[in-house]
Amino acid sequence: MKVTVFHKDFEDNSFTRVAVVNVPETYADDDSAALEYAYRYTNNVVGSWSMKIGGDANDNVEVTAPLHVTDDGRTMGLRSSMMGDRFYVEGGDAYECAMLGFEALPVLEDV
């Protein structure tokens, strides 16, 4: 199962795809567990998830957004996932990261 992660830009309310997380089979039977796995490994807890440094490095996470380069040429990693970001479960539902856990997003249907 894959979970695609989109970070929200709070200035213009747009979203950027930042990662595709290949969730291990042990978490894949449960959307909640898969979302928690994707959330954990798109957070900078003990290193940098996007720069693959320290305990946050995970080969199951494909970084899909470019890293930031400062004016003086330093490369900076991506921010941690947070409230307002969106997580899409492959073949399933879409979720928004909430204050506590995840909330399912409504399904839009053509009329």
PDB file of N, CA and C in Angstrom:
ATOM      1  N   MET A   1       0.846  -1.175   0.000  1.00  0.00           N
ATOM      2  CA  MET A   1       0.000   0.000   0.000  1.00  0.00           C
ATOM      3  C   MET A   1       0.891   1.238   0.000  1.00  0.00           C
ATOM      4  N   LYS A   2       0.424   2.261  -0.693  1.00  0.00           N
ATOM      5  CA  LYS A   2       1.135   3.530  -0.729  1.00  0.00           C
ATOM      6  C   LYS A   2       0.256   4.627  -0.139  1.00  0.00           C
ATOM      7  N   VAL A   3       0.908   5.557   0.545  1.00  0.00           N
ATOM      8  CA  VAL A   3       0.242   6.758   1.034  1.00  0.00           C
ATOM      9  C   VAL A   3       0.984   7.938   0.437  1.00  0.00           C
ATOM     10  N   THR A   4       0.258   8.798  -0.263  1.00  0.00           N
ATOM     11  CA  THR A   4       0.848   9.989  -0.861  1.00  0.00           C
ATOM     12  C   THR A   4       0.572  11.168   0.057  1.00  0.00           C
ATOM     13  N   VAL A   5       1.621  11.931   0.351  1.00  0.00           N
ATOM     14  CA  VAL A   5       1.542  13.021   1.321  1.00  0.00           C
ATOM     15  C   VAL A   5       1.666  14.364   0.597  1.00  0.00           C
ATOM     16  N   PHE A   6       0.730  15.252   0.899  1.00  0.00           N
ATOM     17  CA  PHE A   6       0.728  16.610   0.358  1.00  0.00           C
ATOM     18  C   PHE A   6       0.814  17.591   1.515  1.00  0.00           C
ATOM     19  N   HIS A   7       1.800  18.477   1.474  1.00  0.00           N
ATOM     20  CA  HIS A   7       1.910  19.522   2.493  1.00  0.00           C
ATOM     21  C   HIS A   7       1.169  20.766   2.030  1.00  0.00           C
ATOM     22  N   LYS A   8       0.480  21.387   2.966  1.00  0.00           N
ATOM     23  CA  LYS A   8      -0.304  22.580   2.672  1.00  0.00           C
ATOM     24  C   LYS A   8       0.566  23.825   2.794  1.00  0.00           C
ATOM     25  N   ASP A   9       0.410  24.729   1.826  1.00  0.00           N
ATOM     26  CA  ASP A   9       1.025  26.053   1.905  1.00  0.00           C
ATOM     27  C   ASP A   9      -0.034  26.962   2.502  1.00  0.00           C
ATOM     28  N   PHE A  10       0.185  27.419   3.716  1.00  0.00           N
ATOM     29  CA  PHE A  10      -0.838  28.166   4.435  1.00  0.00           C
ATOM     30  C   PHE A  10      -0.978  29.601   3.945  1.00  0.00           C
ATOM     31  N   GLU A  11      -0.066  30.066   3.098  1.00  0.00           N
ATOM     32  CA  GLU A  11      -0.200  31.414   2.554  1.00  0.00           C
ATOM     33  C   GLU A  11      -1.230  31.467   1.431  1.00  0.00           C
ATOM     34  N   ASP A  12      -1.220  30.461   0.560  1.00  0.00           N
ATOM     35  CA  ASP A  12      -2.161  30.491  -0.572  1.00  0.00           C
ATOM     36  C   ASP A  12      -3.103  29.286  -0.606  1.00  0.00           C
ATOM     37  N   ASN A  13      -3.072  28.455   0.442  1.00  0.00           N
ATOM     38  CA  ASN A  13      -3.940  27.274   0.568  1.00  0.00           C
ATOM     39  C   ASN A  13      -3.754  26.246  -0.537  1.00  0.00           C
ATOM     40  N   SER A  14      -2.591  26.246  -1.191  1.00  0.00           N
ATOM     41  CA  SER A  14      -2.295  25.222  -2.193  1.00  0.00           C
ATOM     42  C   SER A  14      -1.619  24.030  -1.507  1.00  0.00           C
ATOM     43  N   PHE A  15      -1.466  22.940  -2.248  1.00  0.00           N
ATOM     44  CA  PHE A  15      -0.829  21.741  -1.723  1.00  0.00           C
ATOM     45  C   PHE A  15       0.294  21.315  -2.650  1.00  0.00           C
ATOM     46  N   THR A  16       1.367  20.773  -2.056  1.00  0.00           N
ATOM     47  CA  THR A  16       2.502  20.257  -2.811  1.00  0.00           C
ATOM     48  C   THR A  16       2.726  18.809  -2.422  1.00  0.00           C
ATOM     49  N   ARG A  17       2.814  17.942  -3.417  1.00  0.00           N
ATOM     50  CA  ARG A  17       3.107  16.533  -3.128  1.00  0.00           C
ATOM     51  C   ARG A  17       4.564  16.448  -2.683  1.00  0.00           C
ATOM     52  N   VAL A  18       4.787  15.954  -1.467  1.00  0.00           N
ATOM     53  CA  VAL A  18       6.134  15.904  -0.919  1.00  0.00           C
ATOM     54  C   VAL A  18       6.684  14.492  -0.802  1.00  0.00           C
ATOM     55  N   ALA A  19       5.807  13.482  -0.743  1.00  0.00           N
ATOM     56  CA  ALA A  19       6.299  12.120  -0.548  1.00  0.00           C
ATOM     57  C   ALA A  19       5.282  11.076  -0.969  1.00  0.00           C
ATOM     58  N   VAL A  20       5.816   9.934  -1.354  1.00  0.00           N
ATOM     59  CA  VAL A  20       5.024   8.720  -1.516  1.00  0.00           C
ATOM     60  C   VAL A  20       5.646   7.705  -0.569  1.00  0.00           C
ATOM     61  N   VAL A  21       4.836   7.222   0.363  1.00  0.00           N
ATOM     62  CA  VAL A  21       5.318   6.305   1.392  1.00  0.00           C
ATOM     63  C   VAL A  21       4.842   4.901   1.058  1.00  0.00           C
ATOM     64  N   ASN A  22       5.788   3.988   0.884  1.00  0.00           N
ATOM     65  CA  ASN A  22       5.474   2.582   0.663  1.00  0.00           C
ATOM     66  C   ASN A  22       5.332   1.924   2.031  1.00  0.00           C
ATOM     67  N   VAL A  23       4.106   1.736   2.450  1.00  0.00           N
ATOM     68  CA  VAL A  23       3.813   1.232   3.794  1.00  0.00           C
ATOM     69  C   VAL A  23       4.070  -0.274   3.835  1.00  0.00           C
ATOM     70  N   PRO A  24       4.854  -0.748   4.821  1.00  0.00           N
ATOM     71  CA  PRO A  24       5.099  -2.193   4.949  1.00  0.00           C
ATOM     72  C   PRO A  24       3.803  -2.969   5.170  1.00  0.00           C
ATOM     73  N   GLU A  25       3.820  -4.232   4.788  1.00  0.00           N
ATOM     74  CA  GLU A  25       2.617  -5.073   4.881  1.00  0.00           C
ATOM     75  C   GLU A  25       2.052  -5.139   6.296  1.00  0.00           C
ATOM     76  N   THR A  26       2.887  -5.039   7.295  1.00  0.00           N
ATOM     77  CA  THR A  26       2.404  -5.136   8.679  1.00  0.00           C
ATOM     78  C   THR A  26       1.447  -4.000   9.042  1.00  0.00           C
ATOM     79  N   TYR A  27       1.486  -2.899   8.295  1.00  0.00           N
ATOM     80  CA  TYR A  27       0.598  -1.757   8.543  1.00  0.00           C
ATOM     81  C   TYR A  27      -0.468  -1.594   7.463  1.00  0.00           C
ATOM     82  N   ALA A  28      -0.344  -2.330   6.376  1.00  0.00           N
ATOM     83  CA  ALA A  28      -1.144  -2.083   5.182  1.00  0.00           C
ATOM     84  C   ALA A  28      -2.601  -2.515   5.281  1.00  0.00           C
ATOM     85  N   ASP A  29      -2.958  -3.340   6.251  1.00  0.00           N
ATOM     86  CA  ASP A  29      -4.343  -3.801   6.356  1.00  0.00           C
ATOM     87  C   ASP A  29      -5.255  -2.808   7.052  1.00  0.00           C
ATOM     88  N   ASP A  30      -4.687  -1.747   7.586  1.00  0.00           N
ATOM     89  CA  ASP A  30      -5.448  -0.806   8.393  1.00  0.00           C
ATOM     90  C   ASP A  30      -5.069   0.616   7.976  1.00  0.00           C
ATOM     91  N   ASP A  31      -6.045   1.367   7.430  1.00  0.00           N
ATOM     92  CA  ASP A  31      -5.761   2.738   6.989  1.00  0.00           C
ATOM     93  C   ASP A  31      -5.160   3.579   8.105  1.00  0.00           C
ATOM     94  N   SER A  32      -5.674   3.439   9.301  1.00  0.00           N
ATOM     95  CA  SER A  32      -5.190   4.232  10.429  1.00  0.00           C
ATOM     96  C   SER A  32      -3.712   3.954  10.699  1.00  0.00           C
ATOM     97  N   ALA A  33      -3.328   2.697  10.701  1.00  0.00           N
ATOM     98  CA  ALA A  33      -1.932   2.331  10.934  1.00  0.00           C
ATOM     99  C   ALA A  33      -1.044   2.817   9.793  1.00  0.00           C
ATOM    100  N   ALA A  34      -1.551   2.716   8.562  1.00  0.00           N
ATOM    101  CA  ALA A  34      -0.786   3.190   7.398  1.00  0.00           C
ATOM    102  C   ALA A  34      -0.583   4.705   7.457  1.00  0.00           C
ATOM    103  N   LEU A  35      -1.626   5.430   7.846  1.00  0.00           N
ATOM    104  CA  LEU A  35      -1.519   6.886   7.974  1.00  0.00           C
ATOM    105  C   LEU A  35      -0.514   7.265   9.055  1.00  0.00           C
ATOM    106  N   GLU A  36      -0.564   6.585  10.186  1.00  0.00           N
ATOM    107  CA  GLU A  36       0.373   6.869  11.275  1.00  0.00           C
ATOM    108  C   GLU A  36       1.813   6.583  10.848  1.00  0.00           C
ATOM    109  N   TYR A  37       2.009   5.513  10.088  1.00  0.00           N
ATOM    110  CA  TYR A  37       3.348   5.186   9.584  1.00  0.00           C
ATOM    111  C   TYR A  37       3.836   6.294   8.650  1.00  0.00           C
ATOM    112  N   ALA A  38       2.983   6.732   7.724  1.00  0.00           N
ATOM    113  CA  ALA A  38       3.356   7.797   6.795  1.00  0.00           C
ATOM    114  C   ALA A  38       3.624   9.102   7.534  1.00  0.00           C
ATOM    115  N   TYR A  39       2.821   9.390   8.536  1.00  0.00           N
ATOM    116  CA  TYR A  39       3.016  10.606   9.333  1.00  0.00           C
ATOM    117  C   TYR A  39       4.357  10.557  10.059  1.00  0.00           C
ATOM    118  N   ARG A  40       4.633   9.427  10.703  1.00  0.00           N
ATOM    119  CA  ARG A  40       5.889   9.298  11.458  1.00  0.00           C
ATOM    120  C   ARG A  40       7.101   9.556  10.570  1.00  0.00           C
ATOM    121  N   TYR A  41       7.092   8.974   9.375  1.00  0.00           N
ATOM    122  CA  TYR A  41       8.279   9.049   8.528  1.00  0.00           C
ATOM    123  C   TYR A  41       8.268  10.222   7.558  1.00  0.00           C
ATOM    124  N   THR A  42       7.354  11.180   7.783  1.00  0.00           N
ATOM    125  CA  THR A  42       7.444  12.477   7.103  1.00  0.00           C
ATOM    126  C   THR A  42       7.530  13.569   8.176  1.00  0.00           C
ATOM    127  N   ASN A  43       8.202  13.228   9.272  1.00  0.00           N
ATOM    128  CA  ASN A  43       8.454  14.164  10.370  1.00  0.00           C
ATOM    129  C   ASN A  43       9.931  14.154  10.733  1.00  0.00           C
ATOM    130  N   ASN A  44      10.421  15.322  11.106  1.00  0.00           N
ATOM    131  CA  ASN A  44      11.808  15.479  11.536  1.00  0.00           C
ATOM    132  C   ASN A  44      11.855  15.352  13.051  1.00  0.00           C
ATOM    133  N   VAL A  45      12.101  14.134  13.512  1.00  0.00           N
ATOM    134  CA  VAL A  45      12.127  13.860  14.944  1.00  0.00           C
ATOM    135  C   VAL A  45      13.578  13.741  15.422  1.00  0.00           C
ATOM    136  N   VAL A  46      14.339  12.900  14.771  1.00  0.00           N
ATOM    137  CA  VAL A  46      15.755  12.680  15.113  1.00  0.00           C
ATOM    138  C   VAL A  46      16.595  12.699  13.843  1.00  0.00           C
ATOM    139  N   GLY A  47      16.490  13.776  13.099  1.00  0.00           N
ATOM    140  CA  GLY A  47      17.230  13.904  11.852  1.00  0.00           C
ATOM    141  C   GLY A  47      16.405  14.660  10.833  1.00  0.00           C
ATOM    142  N   SER A  48      16.443  14.192   9.602  1.00  0.00           N
ATOM    143  CA  SER A  48      15.674  14.803   8.522  1.00  0.00           C
ATOM    144  C   SER A  48      15.114  13.708   7.633  1.00  0.00           C
ATOM    145  N   TRP A  49      13.782  13.645   7.551  1.00  0.00           N
ATOM    146  CA  TRP A  49      13.160  12.599   6.740  1.00  0.00           C
ATOM    147  C   TRP A  49      13.454  12.801   5.257  1.00  0.00           C
ATOM    148  N   SER A  50      13.464  14.058   4.807  1.00  0.00           N
ATOM    149  CA  SER A  50      13.626  14.321   3.369  1.00  0.00           C
ATOM    150  C   SER A  50      15.080  14.284   2.914  1.00  0.00           C
ATOM    151  N   MET A  51      16.005  14.519   3.837  1.00  0.00           N
ATOM    152  CA  MET A  51      17.423  14.456   3.503  1.00  0.00           C
ATOM    153  C   MET A  51      18.022  13.098   3.875  1.00  0.00           C
ATOM    154  N   LYS A  52      17.177  12.220   4.435  1.00  0.00           N
ATOM    155  CA  LYS A  52      17.573  10.852   4.811  1.00  0.00           C
ATOM    156  C   LYS A  52      18.725  10.866   5.807  1.00  0.00           C
ATOM    157  N   ILE A  53      18.521  11.620   6.904  1.00  0.00           N
ATOM    158  CA  ILE A  53      19.537  11.748   7.945  1.00  0.00           C
ATOM    159  C   ILE A  53      18.984  11.218   9.265  1.00  0.00           C
ATOM    160  N   GLY A  54      19.778  10.439   9.975  1.00  0.00           N
ATOM    161  CA  GLY A  54      19.435   9.976  11.320  1.00  0.00           C
ATOM    162  C   GLY A  54      18.287   8.992  11.343  1.00  0.00           C
ATOM    163  N   GLY A  55      17.589   8.963  12.473  1.00  0.00           N
ATOM    164  CA  GLY A  55      16.497   8.022  12.684  1.00  0.00           C
ATOM    165  C   GLY A  55      15.267   8.293  11.841  1.00  0.00           C
ATOM    166  N   ASP A  56      15.225   9.432  11.173  1.00  0.00           N
ATOM    167  CA  ASP A  56      14.089   9.746  10.301  1.00  0.00           C
ATOM    168  C   ASP A  56      14.291   9.240   8.871  1.00  0.00           C
ATOM    169  N   ALA A  57      15.487   8.778   8.557  1.00  0.00           N
ATOM    170  CA  ALA A  57      15.760   8.221   7.228  1.00  0.00           C
ATOM    171  C   ALA A  57      14.987   6.914   7.067  1.00  0.00           C
ATOM    172  N   ASN A  58      14.279   6.782   5.961  1.00  0.00           N
ATOM    173  CA  ASN A  58      13.483   5.579   5.721  1.00  0.00           C
ATOM    174  C   ASN A  58      13.444   5.330   4.223  1.00  0.00           C
ATOM    175  N   ASP A  59      13.969   4.189   3.799  1.00  0.00           N
ATOM    176  CA  ASP A  59      13.996   3.851   2.374  1.00  0.00           C
ATOM    177  C   ASP A  59      12.603   3.636   1.793  1.00  0.00           C
ATOM    178  N   ASN A  60      11.582   3.482   2.643  1.00  0.00           N
ATOM    179  CA  ASN A  60      10.208   3.317   2.161  1.00  0.00           C
ATOM    180  C   ASN A  60       9.568   4.652   1.786  1.00  0.00           C
ATOM    181  N   VAL A  61      10.283   5.755   2.007  1.00  0.00           N
ATOM    182  CA  VAL A  61       9.753   7.082   1.715  1.00  0.00           C
ATOM    183  C   VAL A  61      10.457   7.650   0.496  1.00  0.00           C
ATOM    184  N   GLU A  62       9.681   7.903  -0.555  1.00  0.00           N
ATOM    185  CA  GLU A  62      10.204   8.544  -1.760  1.00  0.00           C
ATOM    186  C   GLU A  62       9.892  10.035  -1.664  1.00  0.00           C
ATOM    187  N   VAL A  63      10.924  10.851  -1.611  1.00  0.00           N
ATOM    188  CA  VAL A  63      10.753  12.302  -1.551  1.00  0.00           C
ATOM    189  C   VAL A  63      10.434  12.784  -2.957  1.00  0.00           C
ATOM    190  N   THR A  64       9.311  13.495  -3.113  1.00  0.00           N
ATOM    191  CA  THR A  64       8.866  13.915  -4.450  1.00  0.00           C
ATOM    192  C   THR A  64       8.941  15.415  -4.679  1.00  0.00           C
ATOM    193  N   ALA A  65       9.265  16.175  -3.643  1.00  0.00           N
ATOM    194  CA  ALA A  65       9.379  17.635  -3.780  1.00  0.00           C
ATOM    195  C   ALA A  65      10.857  18.015  -3.712  1.00  0.00           C
ATOM    196  N   PRO A  66      11.228  19.084  -4.406  1.00  0.00           N
ATOM    197  CA  PRO A  66      12.631  19.510  -4.329  1.00  0.00           C
ATOM    198  C   PRO A  66      12.966  20.067  -2.956  1.00  0.00           C
ATOM    199  N   LEU A  67      14.208  19.852  -2.532  1.00  0.00           N
ATOM    200  CA  LEU A  67      14.670  20.420  -1.277  1.00  0.00           C
ATOM    201  C   LEU A  67      14.965  21.899  -1.488  1.00  0.00           C
ATOM    202  N   HIS A  68      14.930  22.653  -0.414  1.00  0.00           N
ATOM    203  CA  HIS A  68      15.157  24.091  -0.484  1.00  0.00           C
ATOM    204  C   HIS A  68      16.659  24.379  -0.443  1.00  0.00           C
ATOM    205  N   VAL A  69      17.102  25.298  -1.287  1.00  0.00           N
ATOM    206  CA  VAL A  69      18.490  25.741  -1.269  1.00  0.00           C
ATOM    207  C   VAL A  69      18.497  27.215  -0.876  1.00  0.00           C
ATOM    208  N   THR A  70      19.264  27.530   0.170  1.00  0.00           N
ATOM    209  CA  THR A  70      19.322  28.906   0.655  1.00  0.00           C
ATOM    210  C   THR A  70      20.178  29.763  -0.265  1.00  0.00           C
ATOM    211  N   ASP A  71      20.133  31.061  -0.049  1.00  0.00           N
ATOM    212  CA  ASP A  71      20.920  31.990  -0.860  1.00  0.00           C
ATOM    213  C   ASP A  71      22.417  31.714  -0.778  1.00  0.00           C
ATOM    214  N   ASP A  72      22.861  31.167   0.352  1.00  0.00           N
ATOM    215  CA  ASP A  72      24.294  30.878   0.490  1.00  0.00           C
ATOM    216  C   ASP A  72      24.643  29.440   0.082  1.00  0.00           C
ATOM    217  N   GLY A  73      23.691  28.746  -0.578  1.00  0.00           N
ATOM    218  CA  GLY A  73      23.965  27.435  -1.158  1.00  0.00           C
ATOM    219  C   GLY A  73      23.748  26.239  -0.254  1.00  0.00           C
ATOM    220  N   ARG A  74      23.250  26.438   0.962  1.00  0.00           N
ATOM    221  CA  ARG A  74      22.977  25.303   1.844  1.00  0.00           C
ATOM    222  C   ARG A  74      21.662  24.640   1.451  1.00  0.00           C
ATOM    223  N   THR A  75      21.641  23.320   1.484  1.00  0.00           N
ATOM    224  CA  THR A  75      20.418  22.571   1.198  1.00  0.00           C
ATOM    225  C   THR A  75      19.682  22.318   2.503  1.00  0.00           C
ATOM    226  N   MET A  76      18.402  22.648   2.504  1.00  0.00           N
ATOM    227  CA  MET A  76      17.559  22.469   3.685  1.00  0.00           C
ATOM    228  C   MET A  76      16.493  21.414   3.365  1.00  0.00           C
ATOM    229  N   GLY A  77      16.196  20.579   4.344  1.00  0.00           N
ATOM    230  CA  GLY A  77      15.176  19.559   4.165  1.00  0.00           C
ATOM    231  C   GLY A  77      13.775  20.147   4.227  1.00  0.00           C
ATOM    232  N   LEU A  78      12.809  19.308   3.925  1.00  0.00           N
ATOM    233  CA  LEU A  78      11.402  19.701   3.963  1.00  0.00           C
ATOM    234  C   LEU A  78      10.900  19.691   5.400  1.00  0.00           C
ATOM    235  N   ARG A  79       9.851  20.446   5.650  1.00  0.00           N
ATOM    236  CA  ARG A  79       9.278  20.507   6.990  1.00  0.00           C
ATOM    237  C   ARG A  79       8.578  19.207   7.345  1.00  0.00           C
ATOM    238  N   SER A  80       8.272  19.081   8.603  1.00  0.00           N
ATOM    239  CA  SER A  80       7.509  17.931   9.088  1.00  0.00           C
ATOM    240  C   SER A  80       6.053  18.043   8.650  1.00  0.00           C
ATOM    241  N   SER A  81       5.390  16.888   8.543  1.00  0.00           N
ATOM    242  CA  SER A  81       3.954  16.885   8.302  1.00  0.00           C
ATOM    243  C   SER A  81       3.255  17.446   9.534  1.00  0.00           C
ATOM    244  N   MET A  82       2.115  18.102   9.297  1.00  0.00           N
ATOM    245  CA  MET A  82       1.411  18.748  10.398  1.00  0.00           C
ATOM    246  C   MET A  82      -0.069  18.892  10.082  1.00  0.00           C
ATOM    247  N   MET A  83      -0.800  19.435  11.041  1.00  0.00           N
ATOM    248  CA  MET A  83      -2.234  19.646  10.886  1.00  0.00           C
ATOM    249  C   MET A  83      -2.508  20.442   9.615  1.00  0.00           C
ATOM    250  N   GLY A  84      -3.493  19.999   8.831  1.00  0.00           N
ATOM    251  CA  GLY A  84      -3.856  20.660   7.587  1.00  0.00           C
ATOM    252  C   GLY A  84      -3.294  19.982   6.355  1.00  0.00           C
ATOM    253  N   ASP A  85      -2.268  19.130   6.537  1.00  0.00           N
ATOM    254  CA  ASP A  85      -1.702  18.408   5.408  1.00  0.00           C
ATOM    255  C   ASP A  85      -2.644  17.278   4.996  1.00  0.00           C
ATOM    256  N   ARG A  86      -2.482  16.798   3.766  1.00  0.00           N
ATOM    257  CA  ARG A  86      -3.380  15.751   3.242  1.00  0.00           C
ATOM    258  C   ARG A  86      -2.615  14.465   2.950  1.00  0.00           C
ATOM    259  N   PHE A  87      -3.272  13.353   3.255  1.00  0.00           N
ATOM    260  CA  PHE A  87      -2.703  12.025   3.053  1.00  0.00           C
ATOM    261  C   PHE A  87      -3.706  11.212   2.231  1.00  0.00           C
ATOM    262  N   TYR A  88      -3.257  10.641   1.121  1.00  0.00           N
ATOM    263  CA  TYR A  88      -4.118   9.863   0.232  1.00  0.00           C
ATOM    264  C   TYR A  88      -3.680   8.404   0.253  1.00  0.00           C
ATOM    265  N   VAL A  89      -4.592   7.533   0.670  1.00  0.00           N
ATOM    266  CA  VAL A  89      -4.314   6.107   0.732  1.00  0.00           C
ATOM    267  C   VAL A  89      -4.617   5.506  -0.632  1.00  0.00           C
ATOM    268  N   GLU A  90      -3.661   4.781  -1.171  1.00  0.00           N
ATOM    269  CA  GLU A  90      -3.811   4.156  -2.490  1.00  0.00           C
ATOM    270  C   GLU A  90      -5.058   3.270  -2.529  1.00  0.00           C
ATOM    271  N   GLY A  91      -5.927   3.533  -3.489  1.00  0.00           N
ATOM    272  CA  GLY A  91      -7.138   2.746  -3.641  1.00  0.00           C
ATOM    273  C   GLY A  91      -8.156   2.968  -2.542  1.00  0.00           C
ATOM    274  N   GLY A  92      -7.966   4.018  -1.763  1.00  0.00           N
ATOM    275  CA  GLY A  92      -8.861   4.248  -0.639  1.00  0.00           C
ATOM    276  C   GLY A  92      -9.262   5.696  -0.506  1.00  0.00           C
ATOM    277  N   ASP A  93      -9.334   6.137   0.720  1.00  0.00           N
ATOM    278  CA  ASP A  93      -9.835   7.463   1.031  1.00  0.00           C
ATOM    279  C   ASP A  93      -8.720   8.496   1.157  1.00  0.00           C
ATOM    280  N   ALA A  94      -9.146   9.736   1.216  1.00  0.00           N
ATOM    281  CA  ALA A  94      -8.249  10.863   1.451  1.00  0.00           C
ATOM    282  C   ALA A  94      -8.499  11.369   2.872  1.00  0.00           C
ATOM    283  N   TYR A  95      -7.432  11.800   3.520  1.00  0.00           N
ATOM    284  CA  TYR A  95      -7.519  12.249   4.902  1.00  0.00           C
ATOM    285  C   TYR A  95      -6.781  13.562   5.090  1.00  0.00           C
ATOM    286  N   GLU A  96      -7.253  14.338   6.061  1.00  0.00           N
ATOM    287  CA  GLU A  96      -6.541  15.542   6.456  1.00  0.00           C
ATOM    288  C   GLU A  96      -5.993  15.320   7.853  1.00  0.00           C
ATOM    289  N   CYS A  97      -4.759  15.717   8.054  1.00  0.00           N
ATOM    290  CA  CYS A  97      -4.141  15.616   9.370  1.00  0.00           C
ATOM    291  C   CYS A  97      -4.847  16.608  10.290  1.00  0.00           C
ATOM    292  N   ALA A  98      -5.390  16.104  11.382  1.00  0.00           N
ATOM    293  CA  ALA A  98      -6.167  16.922  12.312  1.00  0.00           C
ATOM    294  C   ALA A  98      -5.369  17.138  13.598  1.00  0.00           C
ATOM    295  N   MET A  99      -5.973  17.857  14.533  1.00  0.00           N
ATOM    296  CA  MET A  99      -5.297  18.109  15.804  1.00  0.00           C
ATOM    297  C   MET A  99      -4.965  16.788  16.499  1.00  0.00           C
ATOM    298  N   LEU A 100      -5.886  15.842  16.424  1.00  0.00           N
ATOM    299  CA  LEU A 100      -5.668  14.508  16.980  1.00  0.00           C
ATOM    300  C   LEU A 100      -5.992  13.490  15.904  1.00  0.00           C
ATOM    301  N   GLY A 101      -4.993  12.925  15.265  1.00  0.00           N
ATOM    302  CA  GLY A 101      -5.206  11.901  14.255  1.00  0.00           C
ATOM    303  C   GLY A 101      -5.554  12.467  12.891  1.00  0.00           C
ATOM    304  N   PHE A 102      -6.416  11.758  12.187  1.00  0.00           N
ATOM    305  CA  PHE A 102      -6.785  12.108  10.820  1.00  0.00           C
ATOM    306  C   PHE A 102      -8.293  12.145  10.666  1.00  0.00           C
ATOM    307  N   GLU A 103      -8.769  13.049   9.817  1.00  0.00           N
ATOM    308  CA  GLU A 103     -10.192  13.120   9.493  1.00  0.00           C
ATOM    309  C   GLU A 103     -10.369  12.813   8.008  1.00  0.00           C
ATOM    310  N   ALA A 104     -11.338  11.931   7.700  1.00  0.00           N
ATOM    311  CA  ALA A 104     -11.612  11.599   6.310  1.00  0.00           C
ATOM    312  C   ALA A 104     -12.158  12.817   5.582  1.00  0.00           C
ATOM    313  N   LEU A 105     -11.690  13.018   4.368  1.00  0.00           N
ATOM    314  CA  LEU A 105     -12.198  14.123   3.541  1.00  0.00           C
ATOM    315  C   LEU A 105     -13.436  13.641   2.793  1.00  0.00           C
ATOM    316  N   PRO A 106     -14.396  14.523   2.559  1.00  0.00           N
ATOM    317  CA  PRO A 106     -15.598  14.106   1.842  1.00  0.00           C
ATOM    318  C   PRO A 106     -15.265  13.721   0.402  1.00  0.00           C
ATOM    319  N   VAL A 107     -16.018  12.766  -0.100  1.00  0.00           N
ATOM    320  CA  VAL A 107     -15.855  12.319  -1.476  1.00  0.00           C
ATOM    321  C   VAL A 107     -16.696  13.214  -2.373  1.00  0.00           C
ATOM    322  N   LEU A 108     -16.079  13.732  -3.425  1.00  0.00           N
ATOM    323  CA  LEU A 108     -16.809  14.558  -4.383  1.00  0.00           C
ATOM    324  C   LEU A 108     -17.297  13.678  -5.529  1.00  0.00           C
ATOM    325  N   GLU A 109     -18.549  13.794  -5.855  1.00  0.00           N
ATOM    326  CA  GLU A 109     -19.112  12.993  -6.937  1.00  0.00           C
ATOM    327  C   GLU A 109     -19.634  13.921  -8.023  1.00  0.00           C
ATOM    328  N   ASP A 110     -19.467  13.479  -9.276  1.00  0.00           N
ATOM    329  CA  ASP A 110     -20.026  14.253 -10.395  1.00  0.00           C
ATOM    330  C   ASP A 110     -21.540  14.145 -10.373  1.00  0.00           C
ATOM    331  N   VAL A 111     -22.197  15.240 -10.652  1.00  0.00           N
ATOM    332  CA  VAL A 111     -23.653  15.243 -10.652  1.00  0.00           C
ATOM    333  C   VAL A 111     -24.160  15.304 -12.080  1.00  0.00           C
TER     334      VAL A 111
END
